[in-house]
Short mmCIF file of C-alpha atoms in Angstrom, two decimals:
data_model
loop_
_atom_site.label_atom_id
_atom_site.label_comp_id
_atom_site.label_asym_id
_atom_site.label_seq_id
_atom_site.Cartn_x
_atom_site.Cartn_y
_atom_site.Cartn_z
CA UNK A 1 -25.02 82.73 -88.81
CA UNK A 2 -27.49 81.46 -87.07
CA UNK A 3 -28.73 77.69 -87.56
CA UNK A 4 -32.84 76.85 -88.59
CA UNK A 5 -34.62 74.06 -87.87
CA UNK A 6 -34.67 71.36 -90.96
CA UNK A 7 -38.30 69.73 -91.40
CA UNK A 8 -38.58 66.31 -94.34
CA UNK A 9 -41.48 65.34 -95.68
CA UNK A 10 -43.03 65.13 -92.37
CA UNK A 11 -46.48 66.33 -92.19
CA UNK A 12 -49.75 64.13 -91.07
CA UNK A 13 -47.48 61.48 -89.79
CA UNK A 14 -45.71 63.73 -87.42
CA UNK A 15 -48.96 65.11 -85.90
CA UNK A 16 -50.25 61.72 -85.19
CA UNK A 17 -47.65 60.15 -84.14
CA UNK A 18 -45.87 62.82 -81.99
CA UNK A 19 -49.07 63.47 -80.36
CA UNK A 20 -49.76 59.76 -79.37
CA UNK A 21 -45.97 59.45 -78.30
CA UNK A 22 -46.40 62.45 -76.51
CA UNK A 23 -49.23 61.61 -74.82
CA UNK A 24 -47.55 57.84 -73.84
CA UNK A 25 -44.42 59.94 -72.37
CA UNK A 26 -45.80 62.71 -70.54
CA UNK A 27 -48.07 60.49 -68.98
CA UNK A 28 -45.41 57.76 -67.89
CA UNK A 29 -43.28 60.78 -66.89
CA UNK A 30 -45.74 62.17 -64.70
CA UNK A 31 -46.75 58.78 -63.45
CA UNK A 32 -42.91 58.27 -62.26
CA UNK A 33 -42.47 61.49 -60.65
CA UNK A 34 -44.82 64.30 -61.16
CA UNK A 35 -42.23 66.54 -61.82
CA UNK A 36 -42.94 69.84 -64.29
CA UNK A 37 -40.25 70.53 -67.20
CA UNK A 38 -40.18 74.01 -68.95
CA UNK A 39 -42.21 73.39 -71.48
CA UNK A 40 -43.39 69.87 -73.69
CA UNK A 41 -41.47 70.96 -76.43
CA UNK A 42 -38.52 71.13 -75.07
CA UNK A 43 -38.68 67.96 -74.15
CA UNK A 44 -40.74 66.54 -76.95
CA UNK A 45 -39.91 63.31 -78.25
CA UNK A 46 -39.12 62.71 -82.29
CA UNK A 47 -42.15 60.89 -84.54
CA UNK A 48 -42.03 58.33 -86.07
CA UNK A 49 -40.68 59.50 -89.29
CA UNK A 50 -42.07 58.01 -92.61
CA UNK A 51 -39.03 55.42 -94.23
CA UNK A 52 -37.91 57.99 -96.72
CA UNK A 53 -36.90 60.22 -94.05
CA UNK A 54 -35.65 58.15 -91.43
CA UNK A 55 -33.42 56.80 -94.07
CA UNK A 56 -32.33 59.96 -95.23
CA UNK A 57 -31.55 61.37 -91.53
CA UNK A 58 -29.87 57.82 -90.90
CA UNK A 59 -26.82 59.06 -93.35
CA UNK A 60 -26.73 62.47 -93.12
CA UNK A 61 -28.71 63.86 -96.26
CA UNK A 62 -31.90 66.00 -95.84
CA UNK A 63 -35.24 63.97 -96.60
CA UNK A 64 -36.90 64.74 -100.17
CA UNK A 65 -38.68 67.05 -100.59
CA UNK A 66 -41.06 65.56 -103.27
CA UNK A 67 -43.14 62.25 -102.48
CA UNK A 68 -42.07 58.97 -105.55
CA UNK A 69 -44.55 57.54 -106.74
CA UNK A 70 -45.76 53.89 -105.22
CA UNK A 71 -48.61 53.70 -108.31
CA UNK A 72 -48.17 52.46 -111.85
CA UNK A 73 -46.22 54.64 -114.07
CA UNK A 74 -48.60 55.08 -116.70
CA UNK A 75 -51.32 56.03 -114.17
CA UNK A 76 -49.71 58.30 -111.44
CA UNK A 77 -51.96 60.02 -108.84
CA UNK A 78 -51.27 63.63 -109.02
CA UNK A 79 -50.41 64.19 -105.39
CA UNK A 80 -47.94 61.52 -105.75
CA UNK A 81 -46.00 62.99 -109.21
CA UNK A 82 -42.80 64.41 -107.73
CA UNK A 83 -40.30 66.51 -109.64
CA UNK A 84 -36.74 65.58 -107.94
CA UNK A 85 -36.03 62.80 -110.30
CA UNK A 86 -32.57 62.60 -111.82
CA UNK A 87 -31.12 64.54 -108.57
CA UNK A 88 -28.36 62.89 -106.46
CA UNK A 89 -28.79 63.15 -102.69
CA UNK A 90 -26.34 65.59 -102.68
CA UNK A 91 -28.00 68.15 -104.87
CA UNK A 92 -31.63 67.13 -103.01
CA UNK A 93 -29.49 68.28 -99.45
CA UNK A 94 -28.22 71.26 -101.07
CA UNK A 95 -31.22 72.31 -102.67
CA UNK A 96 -32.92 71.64 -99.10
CA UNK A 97 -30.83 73.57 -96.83
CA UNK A 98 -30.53 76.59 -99.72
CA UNK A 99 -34.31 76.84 -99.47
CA UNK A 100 -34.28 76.84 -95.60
CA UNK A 101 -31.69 79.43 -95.50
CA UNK A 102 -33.70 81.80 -98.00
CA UNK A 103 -37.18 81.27 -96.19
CA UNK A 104 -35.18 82.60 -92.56
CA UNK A 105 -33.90 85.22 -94.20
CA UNK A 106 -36.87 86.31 -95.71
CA UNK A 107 -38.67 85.36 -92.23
CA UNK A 108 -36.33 87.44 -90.05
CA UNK A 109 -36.58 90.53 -92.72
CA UNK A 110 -40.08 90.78 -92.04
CA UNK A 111 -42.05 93.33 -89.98
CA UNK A 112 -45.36 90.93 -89.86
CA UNK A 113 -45.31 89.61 -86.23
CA UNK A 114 -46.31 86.21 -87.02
CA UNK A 115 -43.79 86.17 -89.44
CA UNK A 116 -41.18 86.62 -86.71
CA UNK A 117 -42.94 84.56 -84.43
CA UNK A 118 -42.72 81.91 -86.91
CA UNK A 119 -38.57 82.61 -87.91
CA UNK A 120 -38.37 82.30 -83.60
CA UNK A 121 -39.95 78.22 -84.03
CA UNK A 122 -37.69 77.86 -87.44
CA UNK A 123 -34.96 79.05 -85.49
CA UNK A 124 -32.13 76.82 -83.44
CA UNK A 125 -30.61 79.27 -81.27
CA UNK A 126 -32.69 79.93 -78.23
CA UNK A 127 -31.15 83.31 -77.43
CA UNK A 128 -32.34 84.04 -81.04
CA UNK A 129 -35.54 82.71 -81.10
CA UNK A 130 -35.95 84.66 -77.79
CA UNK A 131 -35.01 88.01 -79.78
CA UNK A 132 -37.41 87.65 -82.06
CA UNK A 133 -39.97 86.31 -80.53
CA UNK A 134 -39.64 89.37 -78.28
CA UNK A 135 -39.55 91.94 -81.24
CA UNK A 136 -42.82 89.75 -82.67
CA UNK A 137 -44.59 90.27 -79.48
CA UNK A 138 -43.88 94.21 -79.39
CA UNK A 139 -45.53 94.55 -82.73
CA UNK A 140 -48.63 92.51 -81.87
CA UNK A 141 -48.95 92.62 -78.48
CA UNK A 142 -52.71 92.01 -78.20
CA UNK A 143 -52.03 88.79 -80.55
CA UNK A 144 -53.51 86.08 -78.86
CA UNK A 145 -51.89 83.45 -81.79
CA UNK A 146 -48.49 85.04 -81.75
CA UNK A 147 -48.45 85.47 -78.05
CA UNK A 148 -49.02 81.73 -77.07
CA UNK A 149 -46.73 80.66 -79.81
CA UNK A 150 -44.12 83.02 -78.34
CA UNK A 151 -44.57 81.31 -75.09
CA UNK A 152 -44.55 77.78 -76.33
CA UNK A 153 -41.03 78.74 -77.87
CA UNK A 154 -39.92 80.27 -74.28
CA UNK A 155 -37.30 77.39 -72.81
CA UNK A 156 -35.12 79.47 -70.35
CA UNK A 157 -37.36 80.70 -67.38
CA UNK A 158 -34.42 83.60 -66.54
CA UNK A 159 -34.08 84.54 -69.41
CA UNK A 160 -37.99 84.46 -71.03
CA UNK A 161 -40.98 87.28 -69.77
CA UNK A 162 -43.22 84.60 -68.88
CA UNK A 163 -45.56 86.40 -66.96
CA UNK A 164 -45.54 88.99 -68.71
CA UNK A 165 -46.77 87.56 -71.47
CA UNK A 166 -49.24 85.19 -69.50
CA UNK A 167 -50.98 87.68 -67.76
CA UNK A 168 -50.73 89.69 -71.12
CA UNK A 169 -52.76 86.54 -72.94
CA UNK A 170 -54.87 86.62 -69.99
CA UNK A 171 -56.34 89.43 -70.89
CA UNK A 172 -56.56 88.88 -74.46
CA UNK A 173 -57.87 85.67 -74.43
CA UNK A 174 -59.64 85.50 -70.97
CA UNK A 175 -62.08 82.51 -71.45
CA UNK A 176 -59.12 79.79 -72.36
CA UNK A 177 -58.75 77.66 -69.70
CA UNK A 178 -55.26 76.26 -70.76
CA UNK A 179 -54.04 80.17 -70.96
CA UNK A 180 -54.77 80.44 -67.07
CA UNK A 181 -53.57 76.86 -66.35
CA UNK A 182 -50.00 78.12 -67.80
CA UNK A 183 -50.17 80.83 -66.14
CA UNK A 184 -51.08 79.59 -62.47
CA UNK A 185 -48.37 77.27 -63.23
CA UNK A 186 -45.48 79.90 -63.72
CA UNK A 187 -47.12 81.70 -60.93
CA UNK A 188 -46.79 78.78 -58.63
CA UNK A 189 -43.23 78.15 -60.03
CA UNK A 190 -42.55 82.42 -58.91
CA UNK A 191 -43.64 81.53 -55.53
CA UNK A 192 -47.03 83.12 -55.44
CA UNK A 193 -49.77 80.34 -54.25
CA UNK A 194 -52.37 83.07 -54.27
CA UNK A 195 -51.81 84.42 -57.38
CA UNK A 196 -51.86 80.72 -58.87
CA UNK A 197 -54.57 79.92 -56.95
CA UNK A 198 -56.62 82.66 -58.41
CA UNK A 199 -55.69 81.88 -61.92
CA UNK A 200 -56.17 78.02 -61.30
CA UNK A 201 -59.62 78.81 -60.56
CA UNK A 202 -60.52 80.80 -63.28
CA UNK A 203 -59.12 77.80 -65.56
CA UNK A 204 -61.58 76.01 -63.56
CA UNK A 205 -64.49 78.28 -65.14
CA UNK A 206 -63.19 79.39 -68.38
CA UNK A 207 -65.74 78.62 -71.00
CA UNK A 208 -63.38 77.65 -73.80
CA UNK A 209 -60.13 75.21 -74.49
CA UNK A 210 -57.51 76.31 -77.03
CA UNK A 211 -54.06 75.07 -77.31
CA UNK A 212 -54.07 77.25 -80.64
CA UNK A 213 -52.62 74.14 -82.60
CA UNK A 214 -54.40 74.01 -85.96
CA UNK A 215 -54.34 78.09 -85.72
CA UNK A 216 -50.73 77.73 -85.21
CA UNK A 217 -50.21 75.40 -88.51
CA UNK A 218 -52.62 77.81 -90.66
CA UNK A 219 -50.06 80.23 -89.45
CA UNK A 220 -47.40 78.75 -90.53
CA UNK A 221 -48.55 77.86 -93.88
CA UNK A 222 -49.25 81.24 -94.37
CA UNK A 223 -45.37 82.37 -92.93
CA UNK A 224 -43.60 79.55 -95.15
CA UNK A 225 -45.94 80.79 -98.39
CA UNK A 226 -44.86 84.65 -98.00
CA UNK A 227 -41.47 83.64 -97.30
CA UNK A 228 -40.60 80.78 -99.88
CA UNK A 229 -41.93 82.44 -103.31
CA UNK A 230 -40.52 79.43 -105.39
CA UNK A 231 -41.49 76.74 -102.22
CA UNK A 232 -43.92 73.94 -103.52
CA UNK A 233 -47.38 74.28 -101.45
CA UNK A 234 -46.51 70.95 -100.10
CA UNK A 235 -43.23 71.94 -98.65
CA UNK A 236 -44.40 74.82 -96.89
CA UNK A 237 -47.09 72.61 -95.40
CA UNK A 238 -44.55 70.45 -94.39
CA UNK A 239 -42.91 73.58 -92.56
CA UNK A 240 -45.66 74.55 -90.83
CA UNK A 241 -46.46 71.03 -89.30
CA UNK A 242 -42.53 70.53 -88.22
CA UNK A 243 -42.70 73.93 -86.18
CA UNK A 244 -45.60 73.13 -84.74
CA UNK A 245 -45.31 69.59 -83.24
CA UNK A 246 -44.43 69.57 -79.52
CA UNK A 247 -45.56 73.25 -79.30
CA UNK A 248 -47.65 72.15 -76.36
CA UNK A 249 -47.79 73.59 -72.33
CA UNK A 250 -46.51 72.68 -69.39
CA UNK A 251 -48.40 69.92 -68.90
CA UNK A 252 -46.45 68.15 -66.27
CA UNK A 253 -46.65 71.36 -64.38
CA UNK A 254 -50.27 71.55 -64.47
CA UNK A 255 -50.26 67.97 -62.85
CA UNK A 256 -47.46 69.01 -60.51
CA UNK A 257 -50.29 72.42 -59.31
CA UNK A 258 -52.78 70.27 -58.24
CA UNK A 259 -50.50 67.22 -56.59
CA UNK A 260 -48.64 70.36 -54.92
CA UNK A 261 -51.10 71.95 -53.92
CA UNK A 262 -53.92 70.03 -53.91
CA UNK A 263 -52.59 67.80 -50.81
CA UNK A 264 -54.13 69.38 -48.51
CA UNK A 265 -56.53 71.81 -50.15
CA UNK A 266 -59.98 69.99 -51.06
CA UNK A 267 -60.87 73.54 -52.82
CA UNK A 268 -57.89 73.13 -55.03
CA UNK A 269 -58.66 69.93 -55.78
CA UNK A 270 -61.89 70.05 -56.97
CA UNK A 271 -60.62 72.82 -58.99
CA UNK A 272 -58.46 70.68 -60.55
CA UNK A 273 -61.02 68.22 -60.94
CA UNK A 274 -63.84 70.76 -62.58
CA UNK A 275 -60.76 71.94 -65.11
CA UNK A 276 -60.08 68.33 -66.32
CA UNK A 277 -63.60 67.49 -66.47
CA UNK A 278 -64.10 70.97 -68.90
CA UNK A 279 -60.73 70.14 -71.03
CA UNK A 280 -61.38 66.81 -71.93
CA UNK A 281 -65.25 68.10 -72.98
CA UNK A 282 -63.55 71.05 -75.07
CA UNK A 283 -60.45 70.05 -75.68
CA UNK A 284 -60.07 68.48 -79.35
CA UNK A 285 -56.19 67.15 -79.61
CA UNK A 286 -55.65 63.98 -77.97
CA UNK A 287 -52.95 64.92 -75.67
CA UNK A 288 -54.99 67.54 -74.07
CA UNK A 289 -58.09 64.97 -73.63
CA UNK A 290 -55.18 62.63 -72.49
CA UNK A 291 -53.70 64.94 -70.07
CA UNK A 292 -56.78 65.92 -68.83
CA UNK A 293 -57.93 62.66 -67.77
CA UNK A 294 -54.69 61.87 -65.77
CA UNK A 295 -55.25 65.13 -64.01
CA UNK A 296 -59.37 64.56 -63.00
CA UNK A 297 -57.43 61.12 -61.88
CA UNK A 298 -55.22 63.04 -59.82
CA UNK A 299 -57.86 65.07 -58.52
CA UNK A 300 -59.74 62.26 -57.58
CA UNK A 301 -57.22 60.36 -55.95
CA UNK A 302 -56.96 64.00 -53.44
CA UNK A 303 -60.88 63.90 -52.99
CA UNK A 304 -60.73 60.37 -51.69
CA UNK A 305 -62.43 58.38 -54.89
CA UNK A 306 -59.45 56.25 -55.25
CA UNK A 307 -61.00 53.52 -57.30
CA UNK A 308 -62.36 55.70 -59.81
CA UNK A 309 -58.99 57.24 -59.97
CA UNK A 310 -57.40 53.96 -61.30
CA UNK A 311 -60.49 53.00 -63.50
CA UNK A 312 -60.21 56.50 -65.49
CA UNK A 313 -56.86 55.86 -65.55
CA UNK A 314 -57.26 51.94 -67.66
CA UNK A 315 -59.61 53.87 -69.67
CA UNK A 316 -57.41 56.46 -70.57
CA UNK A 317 -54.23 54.05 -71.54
CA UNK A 318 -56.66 51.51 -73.73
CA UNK A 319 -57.95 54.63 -75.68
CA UNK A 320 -54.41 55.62 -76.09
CA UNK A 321 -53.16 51.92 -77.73
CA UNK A 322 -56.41 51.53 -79.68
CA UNK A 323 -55.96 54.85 -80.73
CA UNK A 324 -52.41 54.12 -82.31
CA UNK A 325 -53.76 50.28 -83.07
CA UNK A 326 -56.46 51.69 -85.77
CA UNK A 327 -53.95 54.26 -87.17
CA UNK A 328 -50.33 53.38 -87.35
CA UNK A 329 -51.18 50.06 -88.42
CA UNK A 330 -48.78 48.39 -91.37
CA UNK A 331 -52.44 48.79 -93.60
CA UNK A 332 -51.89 52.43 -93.57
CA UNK A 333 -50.11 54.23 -96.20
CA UNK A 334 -49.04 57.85 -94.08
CA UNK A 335 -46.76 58.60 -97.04
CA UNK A 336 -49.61 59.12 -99.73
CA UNK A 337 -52.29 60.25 -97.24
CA UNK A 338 -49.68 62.92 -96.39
CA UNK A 339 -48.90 63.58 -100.10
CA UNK A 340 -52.71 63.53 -100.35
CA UNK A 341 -53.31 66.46 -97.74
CA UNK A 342 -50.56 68.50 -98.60
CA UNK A 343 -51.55 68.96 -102.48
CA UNK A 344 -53.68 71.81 -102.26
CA UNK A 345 -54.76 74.47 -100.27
CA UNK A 346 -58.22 73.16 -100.64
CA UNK A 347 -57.31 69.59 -99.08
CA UNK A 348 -55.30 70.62 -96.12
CA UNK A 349 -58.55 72.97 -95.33
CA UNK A 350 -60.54 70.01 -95.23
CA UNK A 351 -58.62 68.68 -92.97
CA UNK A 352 -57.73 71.09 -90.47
CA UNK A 353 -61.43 71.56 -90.39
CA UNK A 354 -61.80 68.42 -89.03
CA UNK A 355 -58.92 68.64 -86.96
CA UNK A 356 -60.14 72.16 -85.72
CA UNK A 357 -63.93 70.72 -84.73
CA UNK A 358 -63.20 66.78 -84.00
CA UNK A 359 -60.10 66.28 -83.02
CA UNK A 360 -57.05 64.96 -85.56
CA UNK A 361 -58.31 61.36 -85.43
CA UNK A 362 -61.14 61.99 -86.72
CA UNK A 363 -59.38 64.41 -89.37
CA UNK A 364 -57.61 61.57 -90.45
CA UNK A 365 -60.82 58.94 -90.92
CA UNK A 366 -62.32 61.57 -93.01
CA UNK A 367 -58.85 62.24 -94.86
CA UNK A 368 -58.74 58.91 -95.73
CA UNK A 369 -62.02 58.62 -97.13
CA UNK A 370 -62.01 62.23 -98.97
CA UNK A 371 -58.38 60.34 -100.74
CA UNK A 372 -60.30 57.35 -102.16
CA UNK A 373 -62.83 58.86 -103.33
CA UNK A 374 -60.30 61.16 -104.86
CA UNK A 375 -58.32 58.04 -106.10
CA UNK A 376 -61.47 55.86 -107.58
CA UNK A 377 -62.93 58.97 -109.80
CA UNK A 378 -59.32 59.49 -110.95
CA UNK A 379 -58.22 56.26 -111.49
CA UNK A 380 -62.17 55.59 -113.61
CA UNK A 381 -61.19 58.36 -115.58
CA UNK A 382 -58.64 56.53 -117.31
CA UNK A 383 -56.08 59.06 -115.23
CA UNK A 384 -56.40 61.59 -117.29
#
């Protein structure tokens, strides 16, 4: 038997905070040597998890799946009321990896495509994942979402259909930028400078940006939901975030195009230069807006406008800190704004709403606000 993927209670904290580390990593990676991995997920650094996780993967037991309350008993916000009370950590692990066992099955039984494309994320074994990736993508293969997310799960360059599937989503979704960025990239990577080239230009002029993230989580949700008939909303939500953080593209081999072959090409260059300037405008996670701006710097340092180089480049890492500053600060509380999102279909709309228009820091001001204006009219009801 195969082994899945185990997700905790690990929801708005893990898209935060994996994005920002993310962005801190990719960016000192690139900044030491430029050099492209397979993909960012497969090298994707772990959150920050909330306590009640981290303390549960310190000793071996899965996290809970239910969120205690930190509110007066007699007066218990809803989305904190959690129904694992009276279980030992034993019976919480059991009951954890049971439930994760049942969704794969039911995942893998499927003949939905993004059903399989989601069992290939949920799924440990690469050579697996591969398979059914594969058998997702020959069901749907004019699927833009379960095309990319078959790509972001590809980690073996032998043994994936890379460019296949690139120049497949090419075609499908022929105004995303990052779609022909990925696929100059494995172009370049095949040997073919033209070909990439080609592609890196019309990333250059693509009218849209769309790393298919929020898509990819409403996805998921929807996966987890069909698959888990007795799964809490919450839980599935929490699913569906977990195999989506680090699904991101080669980022450090976009950087690694233009620095290869920008050297000595101003053309490339400003190609480069015109595609960051268009991804951080359209781009809405801030990894991609990150990203981005290290690349325009990039492209600028190849054009000859040094000094702007290394100002864009201050810019970029004091948005980063002030960025995790105003939101992982100890006045926070990530456990019940997660709890908070996660309670209802209607409240994780809200917020990928925001996330899907403004970007996820701006999801999470407006989460935050929608939760205490949630919390004052309950809590002036006399919490009934």
């Amino acid at each position: 038997m195969s082994k899945v993927k185990v997700f905790g209670a690990l929801t708005l904290a893990v898209v935060l905070a994996a994005l920002i580390v993310l962005v801190v990593l990719t960016l000192r990676g690139l900044d030491n040597s430029g050099q492209q991995t397979r993909t960012a997920s497969s090298a994707a650094p772990k959150a920050q998890m909330p306590a009640q996780s981290r303390d549960s993967a310190a000793i071996g037991q899965a996290p809970r799946l239910e969120q205690e309350s930190t509110t007066p008993e007699d007066c218990v916000l809803p989305y904190m009321q959690g129904t694992d009370a009276g279980l030992s950590d034993q019976e919480l692990a059991d009951r954890y990896l049971a439930v994760s066992e049942s969704i794969t099955a039911n995942l893998v039984a499927s003949h939905d495509p993004e059903l399989l494309v989601v069992a290939a994320m949920f799924e440990e074994d690469e050579e697996v994942g591969l398979e059914l990736a594969t058998k997702a993508v020959e069901l749907a293969p004019n699927n833009s979402l379960v095309l990319w997310n078959a790509l972001m799960n590809c980690f073996d360059p032998d043994l994936c259909p890379s460019l296949e599937w690139l120049q497949r989503l090419a075609v499908v979704d022929s105004e995303n930028s990052d779609v022909w960025m990925s696929l100059a990239v494995e172009q370049m990577r095949l040997g073919d400078e033209k070909a990439a080239l080609g592609s890196l230009e019309r990333a250059a002029n693509a009218a849209s940006a769309n790393l298919y993230y929020v898509d990819t989580i409403e996805m998921g949700v929807r996966a987890f939901t069909a698959a888990g008939s007795n799964l809490p909303f919450h839980a599935a939500v929490n699913y569906a975030f977990g195999i989506t953080t680090g699904k991101l593209p080669q980022y450090a081999g976009y950087v690694n195009l233009c620095r290869t072959m920008g050297k000595d090409s101003p053309v490339v260059a400003e190609h480069c230069l015109r595609y960051a300037q268009q991804s951080q405008a359209k781009s809405n996670p801030l990894i991609a807006k990150s990203i981005a701006a290290d690349l325009e710097a990039v492209a600028l340092e190849q054009l000859g406008y040094d000094g702007q180089a290394a100002s864009l480049r201050e810019r970029n890492r004091q948005a980063i800190e002030l960025a995790t500053e105003a939101h992982f600060g100890e006045a926070t509380d990530v456990e019940a704004l997660e709890a908070y999102m996660s309670y209802s279909p209607a409240n994780l709309e809200s917020f990928l709403g925001h996330f899907r228009t403004q970007g996820e820091l701006a999801a999470f001001r407006a989460l935050e606000q929608e939760k205490q204006a949630f919390d004052k009219q309950y809590l002036s009801s006399g919490c009934e």
